[in-house]
PDB file of C-alpha atoms and ligand atoms in Angstrom:
ATOM      1  CA  MET A   1      96.033 122.808  97.922  1.00  0.00           C
ATOM      2  CA  SER A   2      97.107 122.887 101.590  1.00  0.00           C
ATOM      3  CA  LYS A   3      97.613 119.155 102.236  1.00  0.00           C
ATOM      4  CA  ILE A   4      98.886 116.166 100.288  1.00  0.00           C
ATOM      5  CA  CYS A   5      99.088 112.415 101.086  1.00  0.00           C
ATOM      6  CA  LEU A   6     101.684 110.117  99.526  1.00  0.00           C
ATOM      7  CA  LEU A   7     102.980 106.555  99.613  1.00  0.00           C
ATOM      8  CA  ALA A   8     106.756 106.140  99.958  1.00  0.00           C
ATOM      9  CA  HIS A   9     107.580 102.678  98.600  1.00  0.00           C
ATOM     10  CA  ALA A  10     110.399 100.564 100.004  1.00  0.00           C
ATOM     11  CA  LYS A  11     112.984  99.196  97.554  1.00  0.00           C
ATOM     12  CA  ALA A  12     114.832  95.939  97.109  1.00  0.00           C
ATOM     13  CA  ASN A  13     118.155  95.419  95.375  1.00  0.00           C
ATOM     14  CA  LEU A  14     117.543  92.127  93.561  1.00  0.00           C
ATOM     15  CA  THR A  15     121.246  92.305  92.701  1.00  0.00           C
ATOM     16  CA  LEU A  16     124.159  94.457  93.807  1.00  0.00           C
ATOM     17  CA  ASP A  17     127.488  94.439  92.008  1.00  0.00           C
ATOM     18  CA  VAL A  18     130.440  96.744  92.653  1.00  0.00           C
ATOM     19  CA  LEU A  19     132.605  97.647  89.667  1.00  0.00           C
ATOM     20  CA  GLY A  20     135.263  99.502  91.640  1.00  0.00           C
ATOM     21  CA  ARG A  21     136.100 102.127  94.253  1.00  0.00           C
ATOM     22  CA  ARG A  22     135.817 105.769  93.197  1.00  0.00           C
ATOM     23  CA  PRO A  23     138.158 108.622  94.048  1.00  0.00           C
ATOM     24  CA  ASP A  24     135.322 110.260  96.083  1.00  0.00           C
ATOM     25  CA  GLY A  25     135.219 107.224  98.434  1.00  0.00           C
ATOM     26  CA  TYR A  26     131.961 105.858  97.023  1.00  0.00           C
ATOM     27  CA  HIS A  27     131.699 102.680  94.959  1.00  0.00           C
ATOM     28  CA  GLU A  28     130.704 102.319  91.336  1.00  0.00           C
ATOM     29  CA  LEU A  29     127.577 100.144  91.396  1.00  0.00           C
ATOM     30  CA  GLU A  30     125.456  98.094  89.065  1.00  0.00           C
ATOM     31  CA  SER A  31     122.274  97.076  90.847  1.00  0.00           C
ATOM     32  CA  VAL A  32     118.892  95.827  89.646  1.00  0.00           C
ATOM     33  CA  MET A  33     116.380  97.618  91.847  1.00  0.00           C
ATOM     34  CA  VAL A  34     112.634  97.287  92.243  1.00  0.00           C
ATOM     35  CA  PRO A  35     110.065  99.248  94.259  1.00  0.00           C
ATOM     36  CA  LEU A  36     107.954  97.244  96.720  1.00  0.00           C
ATOM     37  CA  SER A  37     104.305  97.310  97.744  1.00  0.00           C
ATOM     38  CA  LEU A  38     105.524  97.891 101.324  1.00  0.00           C
ATOM     39  CA  ALA A  39     105.315 101.661 101.938  1.00  0.00           C
ATOM     40  CA  ASP A  40     105.387 104.434 104.509  1.00  0.00           C
ATOM     41  CA  PHE A  41     102.406 106.767 104.413  1.00  0.00           C
ATOM     42  CA  LEU A  42     103.212 110.484 104.416  1.00  0.00           C
ATOM     43  CA  THR A  43     101.020 113.534 104.931  1.00  0.00           C
ATOM     44  CA  LEU A  44     102.430 116.963 104.070  1.00  0.00           C
ATOM     45  CA  GLU A  45     100.627 120.114 105.187  1.00  0.00           C
ATOM     46  CA  LYS A  46     101.550 123.736 104.604  1.00  0.00           C
ATOM     47  CA  ALA A  47     102.895 125.303 107.831  1.00  0.00           C
ATOM     48  CA  PRO A  48     105.084 128.279 108.812  1.00  0.00           C
ATOM     49  CA  ARG A  49     108.088 126.032 109.609  1.00  0.00           C
ATOM     50  CA  ILE A  50     109.366 122.554 108.732  1.00  0.00           C
ATOM     51  CA  SER A  51     108.406 119.940 111.346  1.00  0.00           C
ATOM     52  CA  LEU A  52     108.182 116.171 111.423  1.00  0.00           C
ATOM     53  CA  SER A  53     106.274 113.669 113.514  1.00  0.00           C
ATOM     54  CA  SER A  54     106.027 109.912 113.098  1.00  0.00           C
ATOM     55  CA  GLU A  55     103.836 107.052 114.171  1.00  0.00           C
ATOM     56  CA  GLY A  56     103.273 103.425 113.213  1.00  0.00           C
ATOM     57  CA  PRO A  57     105.043 100.091 113.736  1.00  0.00           C
ATOM     58  CA  PHE A  58     108.602 101.341 113.104  1.00  0.00           C
ATOM     59  CA  ALA A  59     108.415 104.925 114.401  1.00  0.00           C
ATOM     60  CA  ALA A  60     110.142 104.123 117.697  1.00  0.00           C
ATOM     61  CA  GLY A  61     113.716 103.790 116.402  1.00  0.00           C
ATOM     62  CA  LEU A  62     113.741 106.960 114.301  1.00  0.00           C
ATOM     63  CA  PRO A  63     116.430 109.588 114.930  1.00  0.00           C
ATOM     64  CA  ASP A  64     115.728 113.113 116.136  1.00  0.00           C
ATOM     65  CA  PRO A  65     113.096 114.556 113.710  1.00  0.00           C
ATOM     66  CA  ALA A  66     115.380 117.419 112.635  1.00  0.00           C
ATOM     67  CA  ALA A  67     118.094 114.892 111.651  1.00  0.00           C
ATOM     68  CA  ASP A  68     115.707 112.684 109.669  1.00  0.00           C
ATOM     69  CA  LEU A  69     116.345 112.515 105.930  1.00  0.00           C
ATOM     70  CA  ALA A  70     112.723 113.574 105.245  1.00  0.00           C
ATOM     71  CA  SER A  71     113.278 116.856 107.152  1.00  0.00           C
ATOM     72  CA  GLU A  72     116.593 117.297 105.346  1.00  0.00           C
ATOM     73  CA  ALA A  73     114.788 116.879 102.018  1.00  0.00           C
ATOM     74  CA  ALA A  74     112.284 119.605 102.934  1.00  0.00           C
ATOM     75  CA  ALA A  75     115.067 121.946 104.129  1.00  0.00           C
ATOM     76  CA  LEU A  76     117.100 121.338 100.951  1.00  0.00           C
ATOM     77  CA  LEU A  77     114.118 122.103  98.714  1.00  0.00           C
ATOM     78  CA  LYS A  78     113.290 125.231 100.707  1.00  0.00           C
ATOM     79  CA  SER A  79     116.841 126.609 100.500  1.00  0.00           C
ATOM     80  CA  TRP A  80     117.234 125.617  96.817  1.00  0.00           C
ATOM     81  CA  THR A  81     114.055 127.412  95.765  1.00  0.00           C
ATOM     82  CA  GLY A  82     113.912 130.187  98.387  1.00  0.00           C
ATOM     83  CA  TYR A  83     110.347 129.144  99.302  1.00  0.00           C
ATOM     84  CA  ALA A  84     109.244 131.258 102.293  1.00  0.00           C
ATOM     85  CA  GLY A  85     107.003 128.814 104.179  1.00  0.00           C
ATOM     86  CA  GLY A  86     107.396 125.352 105.666  1.00  0.00           C
ATOM     87  CA  CYS A  87     105.466 122.124 106.070  1.00  0.00           C
ATOM     88  CA  ALA A  88     104.327 119.709 108.742  1.00  0.00           C
ATOM     89  CA  ILE A  89     105.397 116.195 107.743  1.00  0.00           C
ATOM     90  CA  THR A  90     103.580 113.244 109.331  1.00  0.00           C
ATOM     91  CA  MET A  91     104.928 109.778 108.584  1.00  0.00           C
ATOM     92  CA  ARG A  92     103.383 106.416 109.295  1.00  0.00           C
ATOM     93  CA  LYS A  93     106.458 104.154 109.363  1.00  0.00           C
ATOM     94  CA  ASN A  94     105.607 100.721 107.981  1.00  0.00           C
ATOM     95  CA  ILE A  95     109.087 100.043 106.549  1.00  0.00           C
ATOM     96  CA  PRO A  96     111.585  98.513 109.016  1.00  0.00           C
ATOM     97  CA  LEU A  97     114.482 100.884 109.816  1.00  0.00           C
ATOM     98  CA  ALA A  98     118.149 100.299 108.901  1.00  0.00           C
ATOM     99  CA  ALA A  99     117.037  97.276 106.923  1.00  0.00           C
ATOM    100  CA  GLY A 100     118.401  97.761 103.384  1.00  0.00           C
ATOM    101  CA  LEU A 101     114.835  98.518 102.283  1.00  0.00           C
ATOM    102  CA  GLY A 102     115.444 102.223 101.630  1.00  0.00           C
ATOM    103  CA  GLY A 103     112.792 103.494 104.068  1.00  0.00           C
ATOM    104  CA  GLY A 104     114.558 106.784 104.858  1.00  0.00           C
ATOM    105  CA  SER A 105     115.388 107.335 101.171  1.00  0.00           C
ATOM    106  CA  ALA A 106     111.772 106.631 100.166  1.00  0.00           C
ATOM    107  CA  ASP A 107     110.471 109.183 102.703  1.00  0.00           C
ATOM    108  CA  ALA A 108     112.959 111.807 101.473  1.00  0.00           C
ATOM    109  CA  ALA A 109     111.983 111.168  97.839  1.00  0.00           C
ATOM    110  CA  ALA A 110     108.271 111.420  98.688  1.00  0.00           C
ATOM    111  CA  VAL A 111     108.912 114.738 100.455  1.00  0.00           C
ATOM    112  CA  LEU A 112     110.720 116.147  97.379  1.00  0.00           C
ATOM    113  CA  HIS A 113     107.950 114.963  95.060  1.00  0.00           C
ATOM    114  CA  GLY A 114     105.125 116.052  97.372  1.00  0.00           C
ATOM    115  CA  LEU A 115     106.493 119.494  98.259  1.00  0.00           C
ATOM    116  CA  ASN A 116     107.148 120.261  94.600  1.00  0.00           C
ATOM    117  CA  ARG A 117     103.357 120.034  94.221  1.00  0.00           C
ATOM    118  CA  LEU A 118     102.263 121.398  97.636  1.00  0.00           C
ATOM    119  CA  TRP A 119     104.537 124.443  97.380  1.00  0.00           C
ATOM    120  CA  ASP A 120     103.754 124.768  93.646  1.00  0.00           C
ATOM    121  CA  LEU A 121     107.470 124.930  92.786  1.00  0.00           C
ATOM    122  CA  LYS A 122     107.216 123.448  89.264  1.00  0.00           C
ATOM    123  CA  LEU A 123     110.721 121.946  89.415  1.00  0.00           C
ATOM    124  CA  GLU A 124     111.527 119.667  86.466  1.00  0.00           C
ATOM    125  CA  ARG A 125     112.047 115.938  87.023  1.00  0.00           C
ATOM    126  CA  GLN A 126     115.813 116.170  86.415  1.00  0.00           C
ATOM    127  CA  GLU A 127     116.237 119.006  88.914  1.00  0.00           C
ATOM    128  CA  LEU A 128     114.422 116.929  91.558  1.00  0.00           C
ATOM    129  CA  LEU A 129     116.615 113.923  90.711  1.00  0.00           C
ATOM    130  CA  ASN A 130     119.751 116.060  91.168  1.00  0.00           C
ATOM    131  CA  LEU A 131     118.534 117.222  94.587  1.00  0.00           C
ATOM    132  CA  ALA A 132     117.654 113.617  95.457  1.00  0.00           C
ATOM    133  CA  ALA A 133     121.242 112.511  94.706  1.00  0.00           C
ATOM    134  CA  ARG A 134     122.540 115.105  97.179  1.00  0.00           C
ATOM    135  CA  LEU A 135     120.471 113.491  99.938  1.00  0.00           C
ATOM    136  CA  GLY A 136     121.659 109.911  99.396  1.00  0.00           C
ATOM    137  CA  SER A 137     122.600 107.288  96.814  1.00  0.00           C
ATOM    138  CA  ASP A 138     119.171 105.539  96.913  1.00  0.00           C
ATOM    139  CA  VAL A 139     116.990 108.661  96.891  1.00  0.00           C
ATOM    140  CA  PRO A 140     116.978 109.117  93.055  1.00  0.00           C
ATOM    141  CA  PHE A 141     115.759 105.523  92.626  1.00  0.00           C
ATOM    142  CA  CYS A 142     113.000 106.106  95.194  1.00  0.00           C
ATOM    143  CA  LEU A 143     111.953 109.247  93.336  1.00  0.00           C
ATOM    144  CA  LEU A 144     111.798 107.295  90.055  1.00  0.00           C
ATOM    145  CA  ASP A 145     109.772 104.571  91.841  1.00  0.00           C
ATOM    146  CA  ARG A 146     110.071 102.111  88.941  1.00  0.00           C
ATOM    147  CA  PRO A 147     112.133  98.978  88.237  1.00  0.00           C
ATOM    148  CA  ALA A 148     115.565 100.112  87.056  1.00  0.00           C
ATOM    149  CA  VAL A 149     119.241  99.295  86.786  1.00  0.00           C
ATOM    150  CA  ALA A 150     121.128 101.753  88.995  1.00  0.00           C
ATOM    151  CA  ARG A 151     124.716 102.675  88.126  1.00  0.00           C
ATOM    152  CA  GLY A 152     127.281 105.242  89.238  1.00  0.00           C
ATOM    153  CA  ARG A 153     126.753 105.902  92.957  1.00  0.00           C
ATOM    154  CA  GLY A 154     123.172 104.752  92.396  1.00  0.00           C
ATOM    155  CA  GLU A 155     121.937 107.930  90.726  1.00  0.00           C
ATOM    156  CA  ILE A 156     122.273 106.864  87.060  1.00  0.00           C
ATOM    157  CA  LEU A 157     119.016 105.055  86.401  1.00  0.00           C
ATOM    158  CA  GLU A 158     117.954 102.977  83.411  1.00  0.00           C
ATOM    159  CA  MET A 159     114.299 101.993  83.584  1.00  0.00           C
ATOM    160  CA  ILE A 160     113.644  98.368  82.690  1.00  0.00           C
ATOM    161  CA  PRO A 161     110.512  96.414  81.806  1.00  0.00           C
ATOM    162  CA  ALA A 162     109.662  94.132  84.712  1.00  0.00           C
ATOM    163  CA  ALA A 163     106.727  91.980  85.748  1.00  0.00           C
ATOM    164  CA  ALA A 164     105.660  91.903  89.406  1.00  0.00           C
ATOM    165  CA  LEU A 165     107.254  89.322  91.720  1.00  0.00           C
ATOM    166  CA  ASP A 166     106.034  87.790  94.957  1.00  0.00           C
ATOM    167  CA  LEU A 167     108.633  88.148  97.687  1.00  0.00           C
ATOM    168  CA  VAL A 168     109.017  87.294 101.347  1.00  0.00           C
ATOM    169  CA  LEU A 169     111.158  89.704 103.408  1.00  0.00           C
ATOM    170  CA  VAL A 170     112.977  88.654 106.557  1.00  0.00           C
ATOM    171  CA  LYS A 171     114.787  91.224 108.674  1.00  0.00           C
ATOM    172  CA  PRO A 172     116.968  89.640 111.345  1.00  0.00           C
ATOM    173  CA  PRO A 173     117.594  91.725 114.472  1.00  0.00           C
ATOM    174  CA  VAL A 174     121.054  92.802 113.320  1.00  0.00           C
ATOM    175  CA  PRO A 175     122.532  96.325 113.431  1.00  0.00           C
ATOM    176  CA  LYS A 176     124.081  97.777 110.310  1.00  0.00           C
ATOM    177  CA  SER A 177     126.058 100.705 108.991  1.00  0.00           C
ATOM    178  CA  THR A 178     126.121 100.940 105.211  1.00  0.00           C
ATOM    179  CA  GLY A 179     129.409 102.853 105.224  1.00  0.00           C
ATOM    180  CA  ALA A 180     131.131 100.219 107.393  1.00  0.00           C
ATOM    181  CA  VAL A 181     129.994  97.391 105.090  1.00  0.00           C
ATOM    182  CA  TYR A 182     131.358  99.141 101.991  1.00  0.00           C
ATOM    183  CA  ARG A 183     134.642  99.922 103.757  1.00  0.00           C
ATOM    184  CA  LYS A 184     135.216  96.204 104.356  1.00  0.00           C
ATOM    185  CA  LEU A 185     134.716  95.342 100.681  1.00  0.00           C
ATOM    186  CA  ASN A 186     137.794  94.432  98.677  1.00  0.00           C
ATOM    187  CA  PRO A 187     136.849  95.189  95.041  1.00  0.00           C
ATOM    188  CA  ASP A 188     139.634  92.856  93.834  1.00  0.00           C
ATOM    189  CA  ARG A 189     138.225  89.869  95.746  1.00  0.00           C
ATOM    190  CA  MET A 190     134.479  89.714  95.522  1.00  0.00           C
ATOM    191  CA  GLY A 191     132.291  86.651  95.707  1.00  0.00           C
ATOM    192  CA  ASN A 192     128.582  86.317  94.961  1.00  0.00           C
ATOM    193  CA  ARG A 193     128.566  88.542  91.867  1.00  0.00           C
ATOM    194  CA  PRO A 194     125.239  88.672  90.025  1.00  0.00           C
ATOM    195  CA  ASP A 195     124.510  88.144  86.336  1.00  0.00           C
ATOM    196  CA  ASN A 196     122.620  91.409  85.877  1.00  0.00           C
ATOM    197  CA  GLN A 197     121.793  90.844  82.206  1.00  0.00           C
ATOM    198  CA  ALA A 198     120.159  87.514  83.029  1.00  0.00           C
ATOM    199  CA  VAL A 199     118.177  89.171  85.834  1.00  0.00           C
ATOM    200  CA  VAL A 200     116.977  91.935  83.504  1.00  0.00           C
ATOM    201  CA  ARG A 201     115.876  89.310  80.938  1.00  0.00           C
ATOM    202  CA  ALA A 202     114.067  87.203  83.554  1.00  0.00           C
ATOM    203  CA  LEU A 203     112.201  90.260  84.900  1.00  0.00           C
ATOM    204  CA  ALA A 204     111.137  91.347  81.407  1.00  0.00           C
ATOM    205  CA  LEU A 205     109.802  87.865  80.664  1.00  0.00           C
ATOM    206  CA  GLY A 206     108.183  87.487  84.099  1.00  0.00           C
ATOM    207  CA  ARG A 207     110.099  84.274  84.840  1.00  0.00           C
ATOM    208  CA  PRO A 208     110.914  84.183  88.558  1.00  0.00           C
ATOM    209  CA  GLY A 209     112.510  80.726  88.193  1.00  0.00           C
ATOM    210  CA  ALA A 210     115.200  82.150  85.903  1.00  0.00           C
ATOM    211  CA  LEU A 211     116.365  84.485  88.696  1.00  0.00           C
ATOM    212  CA  THR A 212     117.648  81.670  90.896  1.00  0.00           C
ATOM    213  CA  ALA A 213     121.122  81.343  89.420  1.00  0.00           C
ATOM    214  CA  ALA A 214     121.449  84.991  88.405  1.00  0.00           C
ATOM    215  CA  ILE A 215     120.902  87.069  91.570  1.00  0.00           C
ATOM    216  CA  GLY A 216     123.815  87.991  93.829  1.00  0.00           C
ATOM    217  CA  ASN A 217     125.023  90.777  96.111  1.00  0.00           C
ATOM    218  CA  VAL A 218     128.740  91.347  96.669  1.00  0.00           C
ATOM    219  CA  LEU A 219     128.039  92.805 100.133  1.00  0.00           C
ATOM    220  CA  THR A 220     126.440  89.539 101.344  1.00  0.00           C
ATOM    221  CA  PRO A 221     129.658  87.725 102.377  1.00  0.00           C
ATOM    222  CA  ILE A 222     130.664  90.746 104.507  1.00  0.00           C
ATOM    223  CA  MET A 223     127.350  91.078 106.345  1.00  0.00           C
ATOM    224  CA  SER A 224     126.727  87.344 106.723  1.00  0.00           C
ATOM    225  CA  GLY A 225     130.329  86.812 107.890  1.00  0.00           C
ATOM    226  CA  ASP A 226     129.664  89.214 110.783  1.00  0.00           C
ATOM    227  CA  HIS A 227     126.062  88.085 111.319  1.00  0.00           C
ATOM    228  CA  PRO A 228     125.347  84.374 110.701  1.00  0.00           C
ATOM    229  CA  GLU A 229     121.620  85.114 111.230  1.00  0.00           C
ATOM    230  CA  ILE A 230     121.586  86.409 107.640  1.00  0.00           C
ATOM    231  CA  GLY A 231     122.768  83.141 106.094  1.00  0.00           C
ATOM    232  CA  ARG A 232     120.434  81.223 108.392  1.00  0.00           C
ATOM    233  CA  ALA A 233     117.449  83.324 107.287  1.00  0.00           C
ATOM    234  CA  ALA A 234     118.297  82.757 103.600  1.00  0.00           C
ATOM    235  CA  GLN A 235     118.697  78.997 104.098  1.00  0.00           C
ATOM    236  CA  THR A 236     115.425  78.756 106.052  1.00  0.00           C
ATOM    237  CA  LEU A 237     113.575  80.561 103.252  1.00  0.00           C
ATOM    238  CA  LEU A 238     115.015  78.149 100.686  1.00  0.00           C
ATOM    239  CA  ASP A 239     114.120  75.160 102.898  1.00  0.00           C
ATOM    240  CA  CYS A 240     110.562  76.498 103.091  1.00  0.00           C
ATOM    241  CA  GLY A 241     110.187  76.491  99.307  1.00  0.00           C
ATOM    242  CA  ALA A 242     111.623  79.803  98.014  1.00  0.00           C
ATOM    243  CA  LEU A 243     113.001  79.761  94.437  1.00  0.00           C
ATOM    244  CA  ALA A 244     115.915  81.964  95.501  1.00  0.00           C
ATOM    245  CA  ALA A 245     117.040  84.090  98.423  1.00  0.00           C
ATOM    246  CA  GLY A 246     119.311  87.123  98.541  1.00  0.00           C
ATOM    247  CA  MET A 247     120.205  90.161 100.628  1.00  0.00           C
ATOM    248  CA  THR A 248     118.975  93.644  99.698  1.00  0.00           C
ATOM    249  CA  GLY A 249     121.425  96.585  99.733  1.00  0.00           C
ATOM    250  CA  ALA A 250     123.885  96.457 102.612  1.00  0.00           C
ATOM    251  CA  GLY A 251     121.399  94.259 104.480  1.00  0.00           C
ATOM    252  CA  PRO A 252     120.446  92.895 106.816  1.00  0.00           C
ATOM    253  CA  THR A 253     117.067  92.141 105.181  1.00  0.00           C
ATOM    254  CA  VAL A 254     116.934  88.928 103.177  1.00  0.00           C
ATOM    255  CA  PHE A 255     114.347  88.537 100.421  1.00  0.00           C
ATOM    256  CA  ALA A 256     112.999  85.287  99.050  1.00  0.00           C
ATOM    257  CA  ILE A 257     111.503  84.962  95.579  1.00  0.00           C
ATOM    258  CA  ALA A 258     108.341  82.869  95.588  1.00  0.00           C
ATOM    259  CA  GLU A 259     106.654  81.162  92.643  1.00  0.00           C
ATOM    260  CA  ASN A 260     103.376  82.988  93.316  1.00  0.00           C
ATOM    261  CA  ARG A 261     101.470  84.733  96.082  1.00  0.00           C
ATOM    262  CA  SER A 262     100.015  81.631  97.719  1.00  0.00           C
ATOM    263  CA  LYS A 263     103.504  80.097  97.855  1.00  0.00           C
ATOM    264  CA  ALA A 264     104.767  83.326  99.457  1.00  0.00           C
ATOM    265  CA  LYS A 265     102.061  83.103 102.140  1.00  0.00           C
ATOM    266  CA  GLU A 266     103.016  79.469 102.759  1.00  0.00           C
ATOM    267  CA  ILE A 267     106.695  80.448 103.145  1.00  0.00           C
ATOM    268  CA  VAL A 268     105.752  83.196 105.645  1.00  0.00           C
ATOM    269  CA  ALA A 269     103.760  80.693 107.713  1.00  0.00           C
ATOM    270  CA  LEU A 270     106.496  78.022 107.666  1.00  0.00           C
ATOM    271  CA  ALA A 271     109.573  80.248 108.024  1.00  0.00           C
ATOM    272  CA  GLY A 272     107.894  82.539 110.594  1.00  0.00           C
ATOM    273  CA  ARG A 273     107.859  79.659 113.091  1.00  0.00           C
ATOM    274  CA  ARG A 274     111.588  79.001 112.633  1.00  0.00           C
ATOM    275  CA  LEU A 275     112.927  82.567 112.502  1.00  0.00           C
ATOM    276  CA  GLU A 276     112.364  83.870 115.994  1.00  0.00           C
ATOM    277  CA  GLY A 277     113.001  87.573 116.581  1.00  0.00           C
ATOM    278  CA  CYS A 278     112.899  88.405 112.855  1.00  0.00           C
ATOM    279  CA  GLU A 279     110.449  90.686 111.069  1.00  0.00           C
ATOM    280  CA  ILE A 280     108.825  88.605 108.333  1.00  0.00           C
ATOM    281  CA  MET A 281     106.372  89.808 105.703  1.00  0.00           C
ATOM    282  CA  GLU A 282     105.011  89.037 102.280  1.00  0.00           C
ATOM    283  CA  VAL A 283     105.276  91.804  99.638  1.00  0.00           C
ATOM    284  CA  GLN A 284     105.035  92.300  95.887  1.00  0.00           C
ATOM    285  CA  THR A 285     107.469  94.134  93.673  1.00  0.00           C
ATOM    286  CA  LEU A 286     105.802  96.911  91.684  1.00  0.00           C
ATOM    287  CA  PRO A 287     105.919  96.189  87.953  1.00  0.00           C
ATOM    288  CA  SER A 288     107.034  98.678  85.320  1.00  0.00           C
ATOM    289  CA  PRO A 289     104.237 100.605  83.610  1.00  0.00           C
ATOM    290  CA  ARG A 290     102.595  98.835  80.666  1.00  0.00           C
ATOM    291  CA  SER A 291     104.269 101.066  78.101  1.00  0.00           C
ATOM    292  CA  LEU A 292     107.629  99.676  79.185  1.00  0.00           C
ATOM    293  CA  SER A 293     106.766  96.034  79.719  1.00  0.00           C
ATOM    294  CA  GLY A 294     104.941  95.815  76.381  1.00  0.00           C
TER     295      GLY A 294
HETATM  296  O1  C5P B 301     124.735 107.772  99.811  1.00  0.00           O
HETATM  297  P1  C5P B 301     124.491 107.193 101.143  1.00  0.00           P
HETATM  298  O2  C5P B 301     124.536 108.227 102.245  1.00  0.00           O
HETATM  299  O3  C5P B 301     123.248 106.362 101.224  1.00  0.00           O
HETATM  300  O4  C5P B 301     125.696 106.188 101.419  1.00  0.00           O
HETATM  301  C1  C5P B 301     126.000 105.671 102.695  1.00  0.00           C
HETATM  302  C2  C5P B 301     127.414 105.139 102.654  1.00  0.00           C
HETATM  303  O5  C5P B 301     127.471 103.966 101.827  1.00  0.00           O
HETATM  304  C3  C5P B 301     128.434 106.091 102.059  1.00  0.00           C
HETATM  305  O6  C5P B 301     128.965 106.928 103.042  1.00  0.00           O
HETATM  306  C4  C5P B 301     129.472 105.164 101.483  1.00  0.00           C
HETATM  307  O7  C5P B 301     130.358 104.764 102.492  1.00  0.00           O
HETATM  308  C5  C5P B 301     128.670 103.939 101.084  1.00  0.00           C
HETATM  309  N1  C5P B 301     128.358 103.897  99.641  1.00  0.00           N
HETATM  310  C6  C5P B 301     129.361 103.616  98.744  1.00  0.00           C
HETATM  311  N2  C5P B 301     129.093 103.581  97.390  1.00  0.00           N
HETATM  312  C7  C5P B 301     127.840 103.798  96.944  1.00  0.00           C
HETATM  313  C8  C5P B 301     126.782 104.080  97.849  1.00  0.00           C
HETATM  314  C9  C5P B 301     127.096 104.128  99.206  1.00  0.00           C
HETATM  315  O8  C5P B 301     130.519 103.405  99.130  1.00  0.00           O
HETATM  316  N3  C5P B 301     127.605 103.751  95.636  1.00  0.00           N
END
């Protein structure tokens, strides 16, 4: 095999709770996470050195290729295993950047998974997950690519049974720095905490309506305090018929939960007219495999 093609799915944090600040500066999380149908498309080809090129709707804002997390993932795997060759990575970027949708983490996870096969490294799942955690807090989830509750820094993953959901994503044109958002959080005074157990139950039963009162993200008041566009996007989605609206990760993307796919399309059409300058799209969450959801 000299070439491999992969999808790198975006993620959404349906909930995000912080249980406290850790001595290493990170925060102890409890977050219900789901992979999305929205994905970057990656091609990996054997080559003498590691290189990266990108194209597609969101390629323009990417950092220097050598500094991209996908290149870092390839370099980490090469140094960890002592593999002599390299790879040419081509990415079609369909996931908005710096959005809270885990695009960079998804690409890095796909590179780890893909190169393990392309380079015939035969690394075990757990070894790949450990390398993923070194690259970033969301990379292990992206490698798992299944609905899960994430704990610890984000690397302790409990798979959960979950039906698919129809979502609408809105990304306002707002800059973000995940680190800066976490630094502003006061773990002793947090609003908007989720009921994670209720969310897990609602996902298992496939009842989107039961998510309305249960979702929450403790980072929302910080981001929407600095950027009122976020609250406006959430309110517009609710006004257009969403069952619930929340922010994913450290934002700024807002997701709306729709009753079904035709309702989601209707929300996109209605809200799209009112939310100028925002990226807006309809997506599905990827369900857990049958063996889990029963
Ligand atoms: O791990 P990652 O590089 O994605 O994290 C970006 C930043 O988000 C960290 O530098 C840290 O400030 C913050 N963070 C945190 N607690 C977590 C995950 C991320 O404080 N569990």
